[in-house]
Amino acid sequence: MAVRAVTTCSLFRPSSPPLFSSALRLRLFSRRSLSLRHAATLSHTRSIHSLFETVLEELRAARKRRHDRVSAAAPNSMGSLNEELVEDRLVNRSLQKGLLLEFKKDSDRVLLAVAQRPDGKKNWMVSDQNDVTSSIKPQQVTYIVPGVDNFDQADIADFAQKAQDNMDPSLLEFAWIELLEKNKSVTVEELAEIIFGSAEPLESYSAHLLLSKDEVYFTVLETKGCRSIYGPRPSGQVEELIRRKLAKEAAEKELKEFIELLTSAKSMSSQDKPPKSSWTIDEKIWNRIESLEAYAIDTCKNDEQRKTAGMILKEMGLAKVASSAVKLLIDIGYFPVHINLDLLKLGIPTYHSEEIISAAQSLLLDSSDPDEVGFICLTTLLKYDCNHTYVIFAEFIILIFLVTWK
């Protein structure tokens, strides 16, 4: 830079007049040389200062870009994803022979497998824990167990069982409290260090299983391939999720007990089945029976009844159709064997009180003439209080009609 400054100045240096003496020319040259050296030094200093400012500006810009990326990754839950770049923590390991991996077999099932060989340009042949070899896409891989290079397929079952033995959800709660206080995020391996004190293959996979089944404490902040960064949920959100989870578990327990009750009633002989009135004592049981009955005769009041009936039929291993609901209600003794569904659809009762049944039987025993029975019915009904006459009349006439018709 100094050389360039001197050269530039020499190009514009004026020629010395011929009348100047050699001594004067020497002094002028010396003074000019000092000025040039000073100018070169000043220029060099300014250049260094400018370079320093440029570097600082680039560092500030890079820091701002990093902050923006991190903030965008967790706008509502985390202020930062630790002090490292997200990209540095999401280095995705490429598939190669001998790796132990977890992959999604279908929508409801994941399996452990060992990578065997490439299959085409992108797919891989893997041998899973059930000793089945299949071709999978990279998108099916949900986790690659770190620290494993040549895993023996025969050891998969034992590895999977040991990982299941580590499934203690309370460990996640402890980790959540610690990370929430520190406002930090974690990878699977970092979480394994926190809850197991190690990031070895088994501990890392156990941490992955805990996170993959968790619906309360952690949420995914960033994902790249089969690797993710997780952040602790806010405490208020966790409290609400726990409340919902407990309510869901209670509902599942009640449904399970109801299914056991239905199964028990089905297995009883016809004379031992519980009476119809017994299904109406408990409100929750009655709501489910009522949903089944409405489903059977296609009179569901809302989607909730339809959903409840469908869930019961599914748990009982039956098709979600009206005929299945009818058969189930007959099998448990709620419906009589020869149920008249048309009467139910019209809202006409098919279950009668002991008083009505006794009266009908007495009349039938006293006379075999239907007309005479009808006349006696009418005169008997007139003795009842007017507030009850219509209901009893309807039940009584229908019952007499059905009995005499048979």
mmCIF file of C-alpha atoms in Angstrom:
data_model
loop_
_atom_site.group_PDB
_atom_site.id
_atom_site.type_symbol
_atom_site.label_atom_id
_atom_site.label_comp_id
_atom_site.label_asym_id
_atom_site.label_seq_id
_atom_site.Cartn_x
_atom_site.Cartn_y
_atom_site.Cartn_z
ATOM 1 C CA MET A 1 0.000 0.000 0.000
ATOM 2 C CA ALA A 2 2.876 2.345 0.790
ATOM 3 C CA VAL A 3 4.437 1.547 -2.545
ATOM 4 C CA ARG A 4 1.231 2.417 -4.346
ATOM 5 C CA ALA A 5 1.023 5.731 -2.512
ATOM 6 C CA VAL A 6 4.589 6.692 -3.436
ATOM 7 C CA THR A 7 4.136 5.701 -7.045
ATOM 8 C CA THR A 8 0.919 7.673 -7.346
ATOM 9 C CA CYS A 9 2.481 10.792 -5.861
ATOM 10 C CA SER A 10 5.547 10.558 -8.110
ATOM 11 C CA LEU A 11 3.390 10.580 -11.197
ATOM 12 C CA PHE A 12 1.998 13.985 -10.320
ATOM 13 C CA ARG A 13 5.239 15.484 -8.998
ATOM 14 C CA PRO A 14 6.083 18.709 -10.975
ATOM 15 C CA SER A 15 9.440 19.023 -12.686
ATOM 16 C CA SER A 16 12.046 21.138 -10.863
ATOM 17 C CA PRO A 17 12.739 24.494 -12.551
ATOM 18 C CA PRO A 18 16.110 24.566 -14.247
ATOM 19 C CA LEU A 19 17.231 27.645 -12.195
ATOM 20 C CA PHE A 20 17.026 25.653 -8.903
ATOM 21 C CA SER A 21 20.307 24.603 -7.410
ATOM 22 C CA SER A 22 21.178 21.017 -6.615
ATOM 23 C CA ALA A 23 21.100 21.697 -2.859
ATOM 24 C CA LEU A 24 17.608 23.190 -3.097
ATOM 25 C CA ARG A 25 16.461 20.263 -5.154
ATOM 26 C CA LEU A 26 17.921 17.927 -2.507
ATOM 27 C CA ARG A 27 16.087 19.735 0.327
ATOM 28 C CA LEU A 28 12.829 19.764 -1.601
ATOM 29 C CA PHE A 29 13.243 16.094 -2.416
ATOM 30 C CA SER A 30 13.983 15.247 1.233
ATOM 31 C CA ARG A 31 10.962 17.266 2.439
ATOM 32 C CA ARG A 32 8.778 15.695 -0.225
ATOM 33 C CA SER A 33 10.027 12.225 0.736
ATOM 34 C CA LEU A 34 9.083 12.871 4.389
ATOM 35 C CA SER A 35 5.632 14.050 3.319
ATOM 36 C CA LEU A 36 5.174 11.004 1.150
ATOM 37 C CA ARG A 37 6.247 8.681 3.941
ATOM 38 C CA HIS A 38 3.835 10.431 6.321
ATOM 39 C CA ALA A 39 1.036 10.201 3.757
ATOM 40 C CA ALA A 40 1.759 6.541 3.174
ATOM 41 C CA THR A 41 1.783 5.828 6.913
ATOM 42 C CA LEU A 42 -1.498 7.729 7.375
ATOM 43 C CA SER A 43 -3.056 5.918 4.436
ATOM 44 C CA HIS A 44 -1.939 2.566 5.808
ATOM 45 C CA THR A 45 -3.362 3.392 9.257
ATOM 46 C CA ARG A 46 -6.667 4.471 7.758
ATOM 47 C CA SER A 47 -6.801 1.274 5.690
ATOM 48 C CA ILE A 48 -6.237 -0.917 8.779
ATOM 49 C CA HIS A 49 -8.898 1.025 10.686
ATOM 50 C CA SER A 50 -11.311 0.635 7.784
ATOM 51 C CA LEU A 51 -10.607 -3.102 7.568
ATOM 52 C CA PHE A 52 -11.147 -3.481 11.317
ATOM 53 C CA GLU A 53 -14.485 -1.647 11.093
ATOM 54 C CA THR A 54 -15.517 -3.855 8.170
ATOM 55 C CA VAL A 55 -14.737 -7.048 10.103
ATOM 56 C CA LEU A 56 -16.661 -5.791 13.132
ATOM 57 C CA GLU A 57 -19.634 -4.940 10.944
ATOM 58 C CA GLU A 58 -19.602 -8.423 9.400
ATOM 59 C CA LEU A 59 -19.485 -10.018 12.861
ATOM 60 C CA ARG A 60 -22.434 -7.903 14.010
ATOM 61 C CA ALA A 61 -24.398 -8.870 10.894
ATOM 62 C CA ALA A 62 -23.596 -12.572 11.325
ATOM 63 C CA ARG A 63 -24.631 -12.415 14.980
ATOM 64 C CA LYS A 64 -27.909 -10.727 14.021
ATOM 65 C CA ARG A 65 -28.610 -13.337 11.332
ATOM 66 C CA ARG A 66 -27.987 -16.138 13.822
ATOM 67 C CA HIS A 67 -30.268 -14.513 16.382
ATOM 68 C CA ASP A 68 -33.009 -14.082 13.783
ATOM 69 C CA ARG A 69 -32.814 -17.744 12.729
ATOM 70 C CA VAL A 70 -32.898 -18.991 16.314
ATOM 71 C CA SER A 71 -35.780 -16.704 17.264
ATOM 72 C CA ALA A 72 -37.761 -17.802 14.219
ATOM 73 C CA ALA A 73 -37.294 -21.456 15.194
ATOM 74 C CA ALA A 74 -39.091 -20.903 18.513
ATOM 75 C CA PRO A 75 -41.066 -17.674 18.364
ATOM 76 C CA ASN A 76 -43.398 -18.497 21.244
ATOM 77 C CA SER A 77 -41.501 -20.801 23.505
ATOM 78 C CA MET A 78 -37.774 -20.219 23.534
ATOM 79 C CA GLY A 79 -35.711 -17.073 23.322
ATOM 80 C CA SER A 80 -32.782 -19.019 21.908
ATOM 81 C CA LEU A 81 -31.733 -22.570 21.137
ATOM 82 C CA ASN A 82 -28.708 -22.428 23.423
ATOM 83 C CA GLU A 83 -25.699 -20.496 22.125
ATOM 84 C CA GLU A 84 -25.012 -22.795 19.195
ATOM 85 C CA LEU A 85 -26.342 -22.524 15.698
ATOM 86 C CA VAL A 86 -29.311 -24.776 14.972
ATOM 87 C CA GLU A 87 -27.490 -26.192 11.959
ATOM 88 C CA ASP A 88 -24.564 -27.292 14.128
ATOM 89 C CA ARG A 89 -26.863 -29.343 16.382
ATOM 90 C CA LEU A 90 -28.869 -30.963 13.612
ATOM 91 C CA VAL A 91 -26.112 -32.718 11.700
ATOM 92 C CA ASN A 92 -27.943 -35.616 10.082
ATOM 93 C CA ARG A 93 -26.054 -38.900 9.792
ATOM 94 C CA SER A 94 -26.277 -40.517 6.373
ATOM 95 C CA LEU A 95 -27.405 -44.124 6.042
ATOM 96 C CA GLN A 96 -24.754 -46.790 5.748
ATOM 97 C CA LYS A 97 -24.421 -50.518 6.281
ATOM 98 C CA GLY A 98 -24.534 -51.683 9.898
ATOM 99 C CA LEU A 99 -26.365 -48.680 11.374
ATOM 100 C CA LEU A 100 -29.114 -49.329 13.913
ATOM 101 C CA LEU A 101 -32.167 -47.249 13.060
ATOM 102 C CA GLU A 102 -35.827 -46.826 13.858
ATOM 103 C CA PHE A 103 -38.273 -46.531 10.977
ATOM 104 C CA LYS A 104 -41.997 -46.076 10.546
ATOM 105 C CA LYS A 105 -43.515 -49.326 9.303
ATOM 106 C CA ASP A 106 -47.028 -47.852 9.010
ATOM 107 C CA SER A 107 -49.068 -45.096 10.613
ATOM 108 C CA ASP A 108 -49.359 -46.971 13.937
ATOM 109 C CA ARG A 109 -46.074 -48.846 14.188
ATOM 110 C CA VAL A 110 -42.334 -48.165 14.362
ATOM 111 C CA LEU A 111 -39.618 -50.832 14.323
ATOM 112 C CA LEU A 112 -35.895 -51.130 14.972
ATOM 113 C CA ALA A 113 -33.763 -52.412 12.106
ATOM 114 C CA VAL A 114 -30.185 -52.719 10.847
ATOM 115 C CA ALA A 115 -29.285 -51.117 7.525
ATOM 116 C CA GLN A 116 -28.052 -53.744 5.060
ATOM 117 C CA ARG A 117 -27.446 -52.207 1.633
ATOM 118 C CA PRO A 118 -28.677 -49.486 -0.731
ATOM 119 C CA ASP A 119 -31.744 -50.280 -2.807
ATOM 120 C CA GLY A 120 -31.755 -48.081 -5.889
ATOM 121 C CA LYS A 121 -30.740 -44.431 -5.688
ATOM 122 C CA LYS A 122 -32.281 -43.502 -2.328
ATOM 123 C CA ASN A 123 -33.939 -46.497 -0.660
ATOM 124 C CA TRP A 124 -32.252 -48.934 1.715
ATOM 125 C CA MET A 125 -32.766 -52.596 2.500
ATOM 126 C CA VAL A 126 -33.112 -53.127 6.259
ATOM 127 C CA SER A 127 -33.638 -56.151 8.517
ATOM 128 C CA ASP A 128 -36.009 -55.382 11.374
ATOM 129 C CA GLN A 129 -36.564 -56.830 14.855
ATOM 130 C CA ASN A 130 -39.055 -59.360 13.454
ATOM 131 C CA ASP A 131 -36.364 -60.759 11.140
ATOM 132 C CA VAL A 132 -38.129 -59.271 8.116
ATOM 133 C CA THR A 133 -36.089 -57.630 5.347
ATOM 134 C CA SER A 134 -37.736 -54.767 3.492
ATOM 135 C CA SER A 135 -36.929 -51.701 1.431
ATOM 136 C CA ILE A 136 -37.558 -48.341 3.094
ATOM 137 C CA LYS A 137 -37.379 -44.719 2.019
ATOM 138 C CA PRO A 138 -35.173 -42.213 3.871
ATOM 139 C CA GLN A 139 -38.361 -40.387 4.910
ATOM 140 C CA GLN A 140 -39.423 -43.453 6.915
ATOM 141 C CA VAL A 141 -36.373 -43.260 9.183
ATOM 142 C CA THR A 142 -37.375 -41.675 12.491
ATOM 143 C CA TYR A 143 -34.094 -42.053 14.379
ATOM 144 C CA ILE A 144 -30.543 -43.300 13.807
ATOM 145 C CA VAL A 145 -29.013 -44.625 17.016
ATOM 146 C CA PRO A 146 -25.666 -42.835 17.532
ATOM 147 C CA GLY A 147 -22.436 -44.634 18.351
ATOM 148 C CA VAL A 148 -23.330 -47.822 16.456
ATOM 149 C CA ASP A 149 -21.505 -48.876 13.288
ATOM 150 C CA ASN A 150 -21.881 -52.644 12.885
ATOM 151 C CA PHE A 151 -24.890 -53.689 14.922
ATOM 152 C CA ASP A 152 -25.793 -57.379 14.996
ATOM 153 C CA GLN A 153 -29.412 -57.947 13.951
ATOM 154 C CA ALA A 154 -29.709 -60.779 16.502
ATOM 155 C CA ASP A 155 -29.260 -58.232 19.304
ATOM 156 C CA ILE A 156 -32.149 -55.957 18.252
ATOM 157 C CA ALA A 157 -34.797 -57.622 20.452
ATOM 158 C CA ASP A 158 -32.616 -57.413 23.553
ATOM 159 C CA PHE A 159 -31.739 -53.779 22.818
ATOM 160 C CA ALA A 160 -35.400 -52.873 22.334
ATOM 161 C CA GLN A 161 -36.419 -54.575 25.595
ATOM 162 C CA LYS A 162 -33.736 -52.737 27.579
ATOM 163 C CA ALA A 163 -34.912 -49.444 26.086
ATOM 164 C CA GLN A 164 -38.496 -50.241 27.129
ATOM 165 C CA ASP A 165 -37.281 -50.934 30.660
ATOM 166 C CA ASN A 166 -36.003 -47.342 30.790
ATOM 167 C CA MET A 167 -39.435 -45.871 29.993
ATOM 168 C CA ASP A 168 -40.099 -43.759 33.086
ATOM 169 C CA PRO A 169 -42.120 -40.621 32.158
ATOM 170 C CA SER A 170 -41.232 -38.986 35.483
ATOM 171 C CA LEU A 171 -37.682 -38.586 34.169
ATOM 172 C CA LEU A 172 -39.018 -36.207 31.547
ATOM 173 C CA GLU A 173 -40.676 -34.104 34.222
ATOM 174 C CA PHE A 174 -37.369 -33.633 36.079
ATOM 175 C CA ALA A 175 -35.582 -32.708 32.855
ATOM 176 C CA TRP A 176 -38.402 -30.321 31.931
ATOM 177 C CA ILE A 177 -38.084 -28.453 35.241
ATOM 178 C CA GLU A 178 -34.323 -28.064 34.827
ATOM 179 C CA LEU A 179 -34.449 -26.935 31.200
ATOM 180 C CA LEU A 180 -37.361 -24.559 31.808
ATOM 181 C CA GLU A 181 -35.418 -22.820 34.578
ATOM 182 C CA LYS A 182 -32.388 -22.452 32.317
ATOM 183 C CA ASN A 183 -34.471 -21.596 29.239
ATOM 184 C CA LYS A 184 -32.570 -24.200 27.212
ATOM 185 C CA SER A 185 -33.395 -26.589 24.407
ATOM 186 C CA VAL A 186 -31.963 -30.071 23.877
ATOM 187 C CA THR A 187 -31.247 -32.706 21.292
ATOM 188 C CA VAL A 188 -32.044 -36.335 22.074
ATOM 189 C CA GLU A 189 -28.454 -37.046 23.059
ATOM 190 C CA GLU A 190 -28.291 -33.970 25.321
ATOM 191 C CA LEU A 191 -31.476 -35.103 27.066
ATOM 192 C CA ALA A 192 -29.973 -38.576 27.546
ATOM 193 C CA GLU A 193 -27.033 -36.953 29.343
ATOM 194 C CA ILE A 194 -29.430 -35.105 31.650
ATOM 195 C CA ILE A 195 -31.747 -37.982 32.618
ATOM 196 C CA PHE A 196 -29.430 -41.013 32.317
ATOM 197 C CA GLY A 197 -26.026 -39.388 32.751
ATOM 198 C CA SER A 198 -24.868 -40.908 29.471
ATOM 199 C CA ALA A 199 -25.361 -40.524 25.725
ATOM 200 C CA GLU A 200 -24.426 -44.099 24.870
ATOM 201 C CA PRO A 201 -26.559 -45.872 22.203
ATOM 202 C CA LEU A 202 -29.036 -47.438 24.646
ATOM 203 C CA GLU A 203 -29.510 -44.268 26.703
ATOM 204 C CA SER A 204 -29.875 -42.100 23.596
ATOM 205 C CA TYR A 205 -32.512 -44.384 22.095
ATOM 206 C CA SER A 206 -34.354 -44.514 25.432
ATOM 207 C CA ALA A 207 -34.428 -40.710 25.492
ATOM 208 C CA HIS A 208 -35.741 -40.727 21.913
ATOM 209 C CA LEU A 209 -38.554 -43.105 22.900
ATOM 210 C CA LEU A 210 -39.512 -40.918 25.858
ATOM 211 C CA LEU A 211 -39.668 -37.817 23.663
ATOM 212 C CA SER A 212 -41.556 -39.554 20.857
ATOM 213 C CA LYS A 213 -44.286 -40.693 23.278
ATOM 214 C CA ASP A 214 -44.399 -37.430 25.258
ATOM 215 C CA GLU A 215 -47.439 -35.185 24.793
ATOM 216 C CA VAL A 216 -46.949 -32.921 27.798
ATOM 217 C CA TYR A 217 -43.503 -31.587 28.645
ATOM 218 C CA PHE A 218 -41.601 -30.999 25.382
ATOM 219 C CA THR A 219 -42.319 -29.723 21.911
ATOM 220 C CA VAL A 220 -40.298 -29.949 18.684
ATOM 221 C CA LEU A 221 -38.620 -26.652 17.834
ATOM 222 C CA GLU A 222 -36.632 -27.616 14.742
ATOM 223 C CA THR A 223 -36.269 -30.757 12.625
ATOM 224 C CA LYS A 224 -33.778 -31.766 9.975
ATOM 225 C CA GLY A 225 -34.142 -35.246 8.526
ATOM 226 C CA CYS A 226 -34.549 -37.614 11.469
ATOM 227 C CA ARG A 227 -32.974 -35.254 14.013
ATOM 228 C CA SER A 228 -34.835 -32.689 16.105
ATOM 229 C CA ILE A 229 -34.316 -30.054 18.742
ATOM 230 C CA TYR A 230 -36.798 -30.028 21.620
ATOM 231 C CA GLY A 231 -37.817 -27.239 23.958
ATOM 232 C CA PRO A 232 -39.678 -27.304 27.299
ATOM 233 C CA ARG A 233 -43.289 -26.155 27.126
ATOM 234 C CA PRO A 234 -44.448 -23.211 29.289
ATOM 235 C CA SER A 235 -45.667 -24.263 32.748
ATOM 236 C CA GLY A 236 -49.254 -23.073 32.117
ATOM 237 C CA GLN A 237 -49.482 -25.170 28.969
ATOM 238 C CA VAL A 238 -48.079 -28.204 30.779
ATOM 239 C CA GLU A 239 -50.700 -27.901 33.539
ATOM 240 C CA GLU A 240 -53.510 -27.805 30.964
ATOM 241 C CA LEU A 241 -52.091 -30.786 29.052
ATOM 242 C CA ILE A 242 -51.790 -32.801 32.261
ATOM 243 C CA ARG A 243 -55.425 -32.010 33.103
ATOM 244 C CA ARG A 244 -56.550 -33.186 29.662
ATOM 245 C CA LYS A 245 -54.394 -36.291 29.879
ATOM 246 C CA LEU A 246 -55.864 -37.291 33.246
ATOM 247 C CA ALA A 247 -59.402 -36.729 31.942
ATOM 248 C CA LYS A 248 -58.639 -38.850 28.881
ATOM 249 C CA GLU A 249 -57.182 -41.653 30.997
ATOM 250 C CA ALA A 250 -60.242 -41.595 33.276
ATOM 251 C CA ALA A 251 -62.585 -41.817 30.266
ATOM 252 C CA GLU A 252 -60.570 -44.709 28.827
ATOM 253 C CA LYS A 253 -60.720 -46.535 32.155
ATOM 254 C CA GLU A 254 -64.505 -46.073 32.364
ATOM 255 C CA LEU A 255 -64.925 -47.329 28.796
ATOM 256 C CA LYS A 256 -62.780 -50.371 29.558
ATOM 257 C CA GLU A 257 -64.909 -51.197 32.618
ATOM 258 C CA PHE A 258 -68.095 -50.749 30.564
ATOM 259 C CA ILE A 259 -66.801 -53.116 27.865
ATOM 260 C CA GLU A 260 -66.024 -55.682 30.565
ATOM 261 C CA LEU A 261 -69.586 -55.280 31.877
ATOM 262 C CA LEU A 262 -71.053 -55.866 28.407
ATOM 263 C CA THR A 263 -68.818 -58.892 27.848
ATOM 264 C CA SER A 264 -69.886 -60.368 31.175
ATOM 265 C CA ALA A 265 -73.602 -59.844 30.420
ATOM 266 C CA LYS A 266 -73.206 -61.430 26.973
ATOM 267 C CA SER A 267 -71.689 -64.574 28.453
ATOM 268 C CA MET A 268 -74.619 -65.121 30.859
ATOM 269 C CA SER A 269 -77.524 -67.401 30.135
ATOM 270 C CA SER A 270 -80.829 -65.712 29.174
ATOM 271 C CA GLN A 271 -82.410 -66.169 32.609
ATOM 272 C CA ASP A 272 -79.348 -64.788 34.410
ATOM 273 C CA LYS A 273 -78.848 -61.629 32.355
ATOM 274 C CA PRO A 274 -79.254 -58.342 34.278
ATOM 275 C CA PRO A 275 -82.737 -56.759 34.041
ATOM 276 C CA LYS A 276 -83.223 -53.769 31.774
ATOM 277 C CA SER A 277 -83.678 -51.428 34.719
ATOM 278 C CA SER A 278 -80.202 -52.233 36.043
ATOM 279 C CA TRP A 279 -78.614 -50.482 33.031
ATOM 280 C CA THR A 280 -80.283 -47.198 33.953
ATOM 281 C CA ILE A 281 -79.083 -46.912 37.563
ATOM 282 C CA ASP A 282 -75.621 -45.470 36.864
ATOM 283 C CA GLU A 283 -75.808 -42.289 34.759
ATOM 284 C CA LYS A 284 -72.585 -42.917 32.810
ATOM 285 C CA ILE A 285 -73.587 -46.492 31.981
ATOM 286 C CA TRP A 286 -77.065 -45.355 30.993
ATOM 287 C CA ASN A 287 -75.645 -42.657 28.668
ATOM 288 C CA ARG A 288 -73.673 -45.305 26.784
ATOM 289 C CA ILE A 289 -76.622 -47.718 26.601
ATOM 290 C CA GLU A 290 -78.823 -44.862 25.402
ATOM 291 C CA SER A 291 -76.275 -44.062 22.693
ATOM 292 C CA LEU A 292 -76.287 -47.696 21.572
ATOM 293 C CA GLU A 293 -80.088 -47.765 21.465
ATOM 294 C CA ALA A 294 -80.256 -44.522 19.459
ATOM 295 C CA TYR A 295 -77.639 -45.910 17.066
ATOM 296 C CA ALA A 296 -79.627 -49.142 16.710
ATOM 297 C CA ILE A 297 -82.816 -47.373 15.584
ATOM 298 C CA ASP A 298 -81.083 -44.449 13.844
ATOM 299 C CA THR A 299 -82.295 -41.737 16.209
ATOM 300 C CA CYS A 300 -78.995 -40.276 17.450
ATOM 301 C CA LYS A 301 -79.542 -36.769 18.808
ATOM 302 C CA ASN A 302 -76.021 -35.577 18.034
ATOM 303 C CA ASP A 303 -72.588 -36.617 16.805
ATOM 304 C CA GLU A 304 -71.470 -37.388 20.350
ATOM 305 C CA GLN A 305 -74.020 -40.216 20.674
ATOM 306 C CA ARG A 306 -73.007 -41.590 17.287
ATOM 307 C CA LYS A 307 -69.316 -41.407 18.213
ATOM 308 C CA THR A 308 -69.894 -43.108 21.584
ATOM 309 C CA ALA A 309 -71.863 -45.968 20.034
ATOM 310 C CA GLY A 310 -69.266 -46.449 17.312
ATOM 311 C CA MET A 311 -66.478 -46.586 19.890
ATOM 312 C CA ILE A 312 -68.334 -49.222 21.931
ATOM 313 C CA LEU A 313 -68.988 -51.389 18.876
ATOM 314 C CA LYS A 314 -65.334 -51.120 17.855
ATOM 315 C CA GLU A 315 -64.128 -52.140 21.314
ATOM 316 C CA MET A 316 -66.524 -55.105 21.208
ATOM 317 C CA GLY A 317 -65.097 -56.153 17.862
ATOM 318 C CA LEU A 318 -68.330 -55.432 15.980
ATOM 319 C CA ALA A 319 -68.990 -53.541 12.766
ATOM 320 C CA LYS A 320 -70.191 -49.953 13.116
ATOM 321 C CA VAL A 321 -73.694 -50.628 11.774
ATOM 322 C CA ALA A 322 -77.170 -50.440 13.349
ATOM 323 C CA SER A 323 -77.704 -54.210 13.197
ATOM 324 C CA SER A 324 -74.584 -54.762 15.344
ATOM 325 C CA ALA A 325 -75.956 -52.411 18.001
ATOM 326 C CA VAL A 326 -79.319 -54.236 17.967
ATOM 327 C CA LYS A 327 -77.655 -57.626 18.341
ATOM 328 C CA LEU A 328 -75.435 -56.386 21.171
ATOM 329 C CA LEU A 329 -78.392 -54.981 23.105
ATOM 330 C CA ILE A 330 -80.237 -58.297 22.672
ATOM 331 C CA ASP A 331 -77.163 -60.267 23.772
ATOM 332 C CA ILE A 332 -76.868 -58.335 27.039
ATOM 333 C CA GLY A 333 -80.603 -58.673 27.771
ATOM 334 C CA TYR A 334 -81.504 -55.021 27.309
ATOM 335 C CA PHE A 335 -83.658 -55.737 24.234
ATOM 336 C CA PRO A 336 -86.010 -58.746 24.150
ATOM 337 C CA VAL A 337 -85.141 -61.387 21.611
ATOM 338 C CA HIS A 338 -88.126 -60.476 19.400
ATOM 339 C CA ILE A 339 -87.755 -56.699 19.632
ATOM 340 C CA ASN A 340 -90.073 -54.620 17.437
ATOM 341 C CA LEU A 341 -87.816 -51.830 16.175
ATOM 342 C CA ASP A 342 -90.715 -50.030 14.481
ATOM 343 C CA LEU A 343 -92.386 -49.446 17.838
ATOM 344 C CA LEU A 344 -89.130 -48.051 19.217
ATOM 345 C CA LYS A 345 -88.738 -45.689 16.266
ATOM 346 C CA LEU A 346 -92.272 -44.411 16.852
ATOM 347 C CA GLY A 347 -91.491 -43.835 20.501
ATOM 348 C CA ILE A 348 -93.929 -46.463 21.686
ATOM 349 C CA PRO A 349 -92.616 -48.202 24.810
ATOM 350 C CA THR A 350 -91.921 -51.904 24.698
ATOM 351 C CA TYR A 351 -91.044 -52.212 28.358
ATOM 352 C CA HIS A 352 -94.009 -52.170 30.757
ATOM 353 C CA SER A 353 -94.430 -51.956 34.476
ATOM 354 C CA GLU A 354 -95.410 -54.957 36.558
ATOM 355 C CA GLU A 355 -98.799 -53.319 37.167
ATOM 356 C CA ILE A 356 -99.640 -53.180 33.461
ATOM 357 C CA ILE A 357 -98.417 -56.719 32.796
ATOM 358 C CA SER A 358 -100.413 -58.155 35.727
ATOM 359 C CA ALA A 359 -103.576 -56.360 34.619
ATOM 360 C CA ALA A 360 -103.221 -57.619 31.041
ATOM 361 C CA GLN A 361 -102.634 -61.193 32.174
ATOM 362 C CA SER A 362 -105.661 -61.087 34.471
ATOM 363 C CA LEU A 363 -107.937 -59.856 31.699
ATOM 364 C CA LEU A 364 -106.703 -62.468 29.268
ATOM 365 C CA LEU A 365 -107.293 -65.213 31.792
ATOM 366 C CA ASP A 366 -110.849 -63.987 32.540
ATOM 367 C CA SER A 367 -111.998 -63.842 28.924
ATOM 368 C CA SER A 368 -111.045 -65.201 25.558
ATOM 369 C CA ASP A 369 -113.116 -62.654 23.583
ATOM 370 C CA PRO A 370 -110.875 -59.742 22.337
ATOM 371 C CA ASP A 371 -113.903 -57.396 22.156
ATOM 372 C CA GLU A 372 -114.802 -58.131 25.710
ATOM 373 C CA VAL A 373 -111.207 -57.575 26.772
ATOM 374 C CA GLY A 374 -111.159 -54.197 25.002
ATOM 375 C CA PHE A 375 -114.388 -53.106 26.761
ATOM 376 C CA ILE A 376 -113.022 -54.125 30.143
ATOM 377 C CA CYS A 377 -109.789 -52.226 29.352
ATOM 378 C CA LEU A 378 -111.699 -49.059 28.612
ATOM 379 C CA THR A 379 -113.905 -49.213 31.719
ATOM 380 C CA THR A 380 -110.886 -50.028 33.880
ATOM 381 C CA LEU A 381 -108.900 -47.101 32.524
ATOM 382 C CA LEU A 382 -111.683 -44.668 33.368
ATOM 383 C CA LYS A 383 -111.051 -45.409 37.028
ATOM 384 C CA TYR A 384 -107.489 -44.056 36.795
ATOM 385 C CA ASP A 385 -106.577 -40.497 37.536
ATOM 386 C CA CYS A 386 -106.780 -38.292 34.407
ATOM 387 C CA ASN A 387 -103.081 -37.344 34.630
ATOM 388 C CA HIS A 388 -102.042 -40.975 34.091
ATOM 389 C CA THR A 389 -104.871 -42.233 31.901
ATOM 390 C CA TYR A 390 -103.323 -41.472 28.494
ATOM 391 C CA VAL A 391 -99.995 -43.127 29.201
ATOM 392 C CA ILE A 392 -101.489 -46.188 30.816
ATOM 393 C CA PHE A 393 -104.141 -46.453 28.115
ATOM 394 C CA ALA A 394 -101.526 -46.451 25.360
ATOM 395 C CA GLU A 395 -99.333 -48.997 27.074
ATOM 396 C CA PHE A 396 -102.247 -51.178 28.048
ATOM 397 C CA ILE A 397 -103.954 -51.304 24.651
ATOM 398 C CA ILE A 398 -100.681 -51.990 22.818
ATOM 399 C CA LEU A 399 -99.751 -54.701 25.265
ATOM 400 C CA ILE A 400 -103.166 -56.374 24.951
ATOM 401 C CA PHE A 401 -102.942 -56.121 21.182
ATOM 402 C CA LEU A 402 -99.521 -57.725 21.084
ATOM 403 C CA VAL A 403 -100.454 -60.515 23.479
ATOM 404 C CA THR A 404 -103.738 -61.376 21.746
ATOM 405 C CA TRP A 405 -102.114 -61.086 18.314
ATOM 406 C CA LYS A 406 -99.601 -63.750 19.282
#
